[in-house]
Amino acid sequence: MALAGSLTVGRRPESDVSLSWDSEVSRLHAQFEPVGADWTVVDDGLSRNGTYVNGERVNGRRRLRDGDRLVFGETAVIFRAPADVSDSTAAIPAGAASVHLTEAQRRILVALCRPLKDSAYATPATNREIAAEVHLSVDAVKAHLRVVFERFGLDALPQNQKRARLAATALVNGVVKQHEF
């Protein structure tokens, strides 16, 4: 299935995805480009502040998956491609907002997401930072996070993607709300 042509992202009003309110976004910041049935985000140095996908800076082209958290300037957006849901172990569960969490798991999830409240460039909290905030051992935090990854259907993701995807999923689906910070 062929997709539409490329889309520009930038501060200019005429950009296909205009982020005119964000002064940290370059006039021409990045592009979305179709490749076969998939989408990629391309940042070949067009932006001064970079483009990030799940907390990692894009240098060149990056394939996108449903639920990826993209950051342009100070603006975070979630990439949605529902067709990915059926063929990806990394898909966000439809009922993410209704995932049952214990009180300890909720506190850990809020602590994981806390750095993202201040800056779209932030990465989720480390296990050590979470442990200090919720007064648990690092091993206890790891054990709780393993269960939470499984409940959100993220346990099959590569280790370096789980934390960012969990934080993005929790924030986008309202599992963690701004007033909890």
PDB file of C-alpha atoms in Angstrom:
ATOM      1  CA  MET A   1       0.000   0.000   0.000  1.00  0.00           C
ATOM      2  CA  ALA A   2       1.524   3.347  -0.996  1.00  0.00           C
ATOM      3  CA  LEU A   3       1.221   6.289   1.341  1.00  0.00           C
ATOM      4  CA  ALA A   4       0.831   9.998   0.625  1.00  0.00           C
ATOM      5  CA  GLY A   5       3.880  12.156  -0.075  1.00  0.00           C
ATOM      6  CA  SER A   6       6.218  13.635   2.512  1.00  0.00           C
ATOM      7  CA  LEU A   7       5.050  16.125   5.143  1.00  0.00           C
ATOM      8  CA  THR A   8       7.094  18.976   6.589  1.00  0.00           C
ATOM      9  CA  VAL A   9       7.286  19.817  10.295  1.00  0.00           C
ATOM     10  CA  GLY A  10       8.257  23.320  11.343  1.00  0.00           C
ATOM     11  CA  ARG A  11       7.416  26.655  12.915  1.00  0.00           C
ATOM     12  CA  ARG A  12       6.241  28.198   9.642  1.00  0.00           C
ATOM     13  CA  PRO A  13       2.444  28.378   9.295  1.00  0.00           C
ATOM     14  CA  GLU A  14       2.684  26.813   5.828  1.00  0.00           C
ATOM     15  CA  SER A  15       4.333  23.645   7.207  1.00  0.00           C
ATOM     16  CA  ASP A  16       2.192  20.531   6.854  1.00  0.00           C
ATOM     17  CA  VAL A  17       2.586  20.041  10.600  1.00  0.00           C
ATOM     18  CA  SER A  18       2.868  23.604  11.875  1.00  0.00           C
ATOM     19  CA  LEU A  19       4.153  24.081  15.424  1.00  0.00           C
ATOM     20  CA  SER A  20       4.111  27.883  15.204  1.00  0.00           C
ATOM     21  CA  TRP A  21       3.688  28.362  18.977  1.00  0.00           C
ATOM     22  CA  ASP A  22       6.990  26.631  19.846  1.00  0.00           C
ATOM     23  CA  SER A  23       9.995  28.949  19.519  1.00  0.00           C
ATOM     24  CA  GLU A  24      12.348  25.956  19.969  1.00  0.00           C
ATOM     25  CA  VAL A  25      11.102  24.445  16.694  1.00  0.00           C
ATOM     26  CA  SER A  26      13.060  25.475  13.606  1.00  0.00           C
ATOM     27  CA  ARG A  27      11.262  27.066  10.661  1.00  0.00           C
ATOM     28  CA  LEU A  28      11.860  23.811   8.762  1.00  0.00           C
ATOM     29  CA  HIS A  29      12.475  21.249  11.472  1.00  0.00           C
ATOM     30  CA  ALA A  30      11.972  17.756  10.029  1.00  0.00           C
ATOM     31  CA  GLN A  31       9.989  15.710   7.533  1.00  0.00           C
ATOM     32  CA  PHE A  32       7.707  12.713   7.668  1.00  0.00           C
ATOM     33  CA  GLU A  33       8.290  10.468   4.670  1.00  0.00           C
ATOM     34  CA  PRO A  34       6.489   7.328   3.568  1.00  0.00           C
ATOM     35  CA  VAL A  35       8.583   4.273   2.793  1.00  0.00           C
ATOM     36  CA  GLY A  36       6.397   1.489   1.464  1.00  0.00           C
ATOM     37  CA  ALA A  37       3.620   0.976   3.982  1.00  0.00           C
ATOM     38  CA  ASP A  38       5.589   2.640   6.814  1.00  0.00           C
ATOM     39  CA  TRP A  39       6.404   6.196   7.852  1.00  0.00           C
ATOM     40  CA  THR A  40       9.781   7.610   8.784  1.00  0.00           C
ATOM     41  CA  VAL A  41      10.821  10.865  10.393  1.00  0.00           C
ATOM     42  CA  VAL A  42      13.816  12.534   8.775  1.00  0.00           C
ATOM     43  CA  ASP A  43      16.060  15.112  10.434  1.00  0.00           C
ATOM     44  CA  ASP A  44      19.230  15.588   8.422  1.00  0.00           C
ATOM     45  CA  GLY A  45      20.391  18.526  10.493  1.00  0.00           C
ATOM     46  CA  LEU A  46      17.501  20.772   9.446  1.00  0.00           C
ATOM     47  CA  SER A  47      16.740  21.682  13.055  1.00  0.00           C
ATOM     48  CA  ARG A  48      19.003  23.359  15.564  1.00  0.00           C
ATOM     49  CA  ASN A  49      17.470  21.516  18.565  1.00  0.00           C
ATOM     50  CA  GLY A  50      17.001  18.118  16.959  1.00  0.00           C
ATOM     51  CA  THR A  51      14.167  15.669  16.658  1.00  0.00           C
ATOM     52  CA  TYR A  52      13.751  12.888  19.212  1.00  0.00           C
ATOM     53  CA  VAL A  53      11.928   9.559  19.041  1.00  0.00           C
ATOM     54  CA  ASN A  54      11.347   7.820  22.373  1.00  0.00           C
ATOM     55  CA  GLY A  55      14.106   9.933  23.923  1.00  0.00           C
ATOM     56  CA  GLU A  56      16.737   9.238  21.248  1.00  0.00           C
ATOM     57  CA  ARG A  57      17.940  11.943  18.875  1.00  0.00           C
ATOM     58  CA  VAL A  58      17.271  11.285  15.204  1.00  0.00           C
ATOM     59  CA  ASN A  59      20.287  11.604  12.946  1.00  0.00           C
ATOM     60  CA  GLY A  60      19.004  11.001   9.441  1.00  0.00           C
ATOM     61  CA  ARG A  61      15.968   8.746   9.030  1.00  0.00           C
ATOM     62  CA  ARG A  62      14.065   6.775  11.689  1.00  0.00           C
ATOM     63  CA  ARG A  63      11.226   4.331  11.071  1.00  0.00           C
ATOM     64  CA  LEU A  64       8.135   5.076  13.161  1.00  0.00           C
ATOM     65  CA  ARG A  65       5.858   2.675  14.977  1.00  0.00           C
ATOM     66  CA  ASP A  66       2.441   3.209  16.486  1.00  0.00           C
ATOM     67  CA  GLY A  67       2.819   4.916  19.861  1.00  0.00           C
ATOM     68  CA  ASP A  68       6.300   6.394  19.309  1.00  0.00           C
ATOM     69  CA  ARG A  69       6.804   9.643  21.245  1.00  0.00           C
ATOM     70  CA  LEU A  70       8.327  12.333  19.008  1.00  0.00           C
ATOM     71  CA  VAL A  71       9.704  15.624  20.284  1.00  0.00           C
ATOM     72  CA  PHE A  72      10.165  18.700  18.118  1.00  0.00           C
ATOM     73  CA  GLY A  73      11.475  21.665  20.126  1.00  0.00           C
ATOM     74  CA  GLU A  74       9.421  21.610  23.339  1.00  0.00           C
ATOM     75  CA  THR A  75       6.428  19.925  21.676  1.00  0.00           C
ATOM     76  CA  ALA A  76       5.855  16.224  22.213  1.00  0.00           C
ATOM     77  CA  VAL A  77       3.527  14.290  19.921  1.00  0.00           C
ATOM     78  CA  ILE A  78       2.582  10.644  19.677  1.00  0.00           C
ATOM     79  CA  PHE A  79       2.769   8.961  16.280  1.00  0.00           C
ATOM     80  CA  ARG A  80      -0.349   6.930  15.540  1.00  0.00           C
ATOM     81  CA  ALA A  81      -0.464   4.222  12.875  1.00  0.00           C
ATOM     82  CA  PRO A  82      -3.304   1.866  13.817  1.00  0.00           C
ATOM     83  CA  ALA A  83      -2.324  -0.644  11.130  1.00  0.00           C
ATOM     84  CA  ASP A  84       0.755  -1.441  13.269  1.00  0.00           C
ATOM     85  CA  VAL A  85      -1.409  -2.669  16.133  1.00  0.00           C
ATOM     86  CA  SER A  86      -2.145  -6.053  14.581  1.00  0.00           C
ATOM     87  CA  ASP A  87       1.413  -6.897  13.568  1.00  0.00           C
ATOM     88  CA  SER A  88       3.560  -5.351  16.280  1.00  0.00           C
ATOM     89  CA  THR A  89       4.438  -6.578  19.738  1.00  0.00           C
ATOM     90  CA  ALA A  90       5.176  -2.933  20.548  1.00  0.00           C
ATOM     91  CA  ALA A  91       1.635  -1.684  20.051  1.00  0.00           C
ATOM     92  CA  ILE A  92      -0.032   0.274  22.806  1.00  0.00           C
ATOM     93  CA  PRO A  93      -2.904  -1.683  24.299  1.00  0.00           C
ATOM     94  CA  ALA A  94      -6.280  -0.149  23.510  1.00  0.00           C
ATOM     95  CA  GLY A  95      -7.299  -0.296  27.159  1.00  0.00           C
ATOM     96  CA  ALA A  96      -4.090   1.192  28.573  1.00  0.00           C
ATOM     97  CA  ALA A  97      -6.090   3.646  30.668  1.00  0.00           C
ATOM     98  CA  SER A  98      -7.791   0.715  32.409  1.00  0.00           C
ATOM     99  CA  VAL A  99      -4.643  -1.287  33.272  1.00  0.00           C
ATOM    100  CA  HIS A 100      -4.802  -2.339  36.922  1.00  0.00           C
ATOM    101  CA  LEU A 101      -1.880  -1.070  39.000  1.00  0.00           C
ATOM    102  CA  THR A 102      -1.126  -1.517  42.679  1.00  0.00           C
ATOM    103  CA  GLU A 103      -0.444   1.627  44.699  1.00  0.00           C
ATOM    104  CA  ALA A 104       3.313   0.907  44.606  1.00  0.00           C
ATOM    105  CA  GLN A 105       3.245   0.382  40.829  1.00  0.00           C
ATOM    106  CA  ARG A 106       1.326   3.653  40.380  1.00  0.00           C
ATOM    107  CA  ARG A 107       3.887   5.568  42.504  1.00  0.00           C
ATOM    108  CA  ILE A 108       6.711   4.022  40.452  1.00  0.00           C
ATOM    109  CA  LEU A 109       4.988   4.924  37.176  1.00  0.00           C
ATOM    110  CA  VAL A 110       4.445   8.529  38.297  1.00  0.00           C
ATOM    111  CA  ALA A 111       8.110   8.755  39.359  1.00  0.00           C
ATOM    112  CA  LEU A 112       9.183   7.291  35.981  1.00  0.00           C
ATOM    113  CA  CYS A 113       7.173   9.981  34.146  1.00  0.00           C
ATOM    114  CA  ARG A 114       8.033  12.924  36.431  1.00  0.00           C
ATOM    115  CA  PRO A 115      11.024  14.222  34.383  1.00  0.00           C
ATOM    116  CA  LEU A 116       8.748  14.538  31.334  1.00  0.00           C
ATOM    117  CA  LYS A 117       6.553  17.166  33.003  1.00  0.00           C
ATOM    118  CA  ASP A 118       9.268  19.824  32.795  1.00  0.00           C
ATOM    119  CA  SER A 119      10.699  19.230  29.352  1.00  0.00           C
ATOM    120  CA  ALA A 120       9.787  17.341  26.236  1.00  0.00           C
ATOM    121  CA  TYR A 121      13.535  16.598  25.881  1.00  0.00           C
ATOM    122  CA  ALA A 122      13.653  14.708  29.167  1.00  0.00           C
ATOM    123  CA  THR A 123      14.123  10.987  29.491  1.00  0.00           C
ATOM    124  CA  PRO A 124      12.208   8.933  32.036  1.00  0.00           C
ATOM    125  CA  ALA A 125      13.656   8.599  35.524  1.00  0.00           C
ATOM    126  CA  THR A 126      16.254   5.914  36.206  1.00  0.00           C
ATOM    127  CA  ASN A 127      15.602   2.995  38.555  1.00  0.00           C
ATOM    128  CA  ARG A 128      17.843   4.635  41.159  1.00  0.00           C
ATOM    129  CA  GLU A 129      15.946   7.953  40.921  1.00  0.00           C
ATOM    130  CA  ILE A 130      12.622   6.146  41.193  1.00  0.00           C
ATOM    131  CA  ALA A 131      13.830   4.112  44.184  1.00  0.00           C
ATOM    132  CA  ALA A 132      14.902   7.277  46.009  1.00  0.00           C
ATOM    133  CA  GLU A 133      11.552   8.975  45.349  1.00  0.00           C
ATOM    134  CA  VAL A 134       9.301   6.078  46.355  1.00  0.00           C
ATOM    135  CA  HIS A 135      11.556   4.748  49.164  1.00  0.00           C
ATOM    136  CA  LEU A 136      12.081   1.271  47.737  1.00  0.00           C
ATOM    137  CA  SER A 137      15.204  -0.649  46.770  1.00  0.00           C
ATOM    138  CA  VAL A 138      16.394  -0.559  43.171  1.00  0.00           C
ATOM    139  CA  ASP A 139      15.677  -4.291  42.930  1.00  0.00           C
ATOM    140  CA  ALA A 140      12.081  -3.739  44.100  1.00  0.00           C
ATOM    141  CA  VAL A 141      11.628  -0.993  41.475  1.00  0.00           C
ATOM    142  CA  LYS A 142      12.961  -3.331  38.762  1.00  0.00           C
ATOM    143  CA  ALA A 143      10.587  -6.100  39.863  1.00  0.00           C
ATOM    144  CA  HIS A 144       7.578  -3.742  39.831  1.00  0.00           C
ATOM    145  CA  LEU A 145       8.556  -2.331  36.424  1.00  0.00           C
ATOM    146  CA  ARG A 146       8.788  -5.835  34.921  1.00  0.00           C
ATOM    147  CA  VAL A 147       5.164  -6.425  35.946  1.00  0.00           C
ATOM    148  CA  VAL A 148       4.069  -2.997  34.649  1.00  0.00           C
ATOM    149  CA  PHE A 149       5.815  -3.558  31.285  1.00  0.00           C
ATOM    150  CA  GLU A 150       3.914  -6.845  30.982  1.00  0.00           C
ATOM    151  CA  ARG A 151       0.558  -5.298  31.926  1.00  0.00           C
ATOM    152  CA  PHE A 152       1.006  -2.600  29.274  1.00  0.00           C
ATOM    153  CA  GLY A 153       2.053  -5.181  26.674  1.00  0.00           C
ATOM    154  CA  LEU A 154       5.560  -3.739  26.399  1.00  0.00           C
ATOM    155  CA  ASP A 155       7.591  -6.640  27.774  1.00  0.00           C
ATOM    156  CA  ALA A 156       8.644  -7.817  24.285  1.00  0.00           C
ATOM    157  CA  LEU A 157      10.222  -4.468  23.369  1.00  0.00           C
ATOM    158  CA  PRO A 158      14.008  -4.139  23.351  1.00  0.00           C
ATOM    159  CA  GLN A 159      15.261  -3.139  26.799  1.00  0.00           C
ATOM    160  CA  ASN A 160      16.414   0.308  25.601  1.00  0.00           C
ATOM    161  CA  GLN A 161      12.870   1.212  24.446  1.00  0.00           C
ATOM    162  CA  LYS A 162      10.665  -0.038  27.300  1.00  0.00           C
ATOM    163  CA  ARG A 163      10.987   2.901  29.708  1.00  0.00           C
ATOM    164  CA  ALA A 164      10.367   5.639  27.140  1.00  0.00           C
ATOM    165  CA  ARG A 165       7.436   3.751  25.599  1.00  0.00           C
ATOM    166  CA  LEU A 166       5.903   3.074  29.028  1.00  0.00           C
ATOM    167  CA  ALA A 167       6.169   6.747  30.013  1.00  0.00           C
ATOM    168  CA  ALA A 168       4.702   7.884  26.689  1.00  0.00           C
ATOM    169  CA  THR A 169       1.880   5.342  26.918  1.00  0.00           C
ATOM    170  CA  ALA A 170       1.038   6.310  30.491  1.00  0.00           C
ATOM    171  CA  LEU A 171       0.947  10.039  29.700  1.00  0.00           C
ATOM    172  CA  VAL A 172      -0.892   9.823  26.378  1.00  0.00           C
ATOM    173  CA  ASN A 173      -3.557   7.465  27.719  1.00  0.00           C
ATOM    174  CA  GLY A 174      -4.097   9.436  30.929  1.00  0.00           C
ATOM    175  CA  VAL A 175      -2.836   6.686  33.231  1.00  0.00           C
ATOM    176  CA  VAL A 176      -0.569   9.349  34.755  1.00  0.00           C
ATOM    177  CA  LYS A 177      -2.102  12.802  34.923  1.00  0.00           C
ATOM    178  CA  GLN A 178      -0.475  16.230  35.319  1.00  0.00           C
ATOM    179  CA  HIS A 179      -1.933  16.748  38.813  1.00  0.00           C
ATOM    180  CA  GLU A 180      -0.025  13.668  40.033  1.00  0.00           C
ATOM    181  CA  PHE A 181       3.276  15.464  39.580  1.00  0.00           C
TER     182      PHE A 181
END
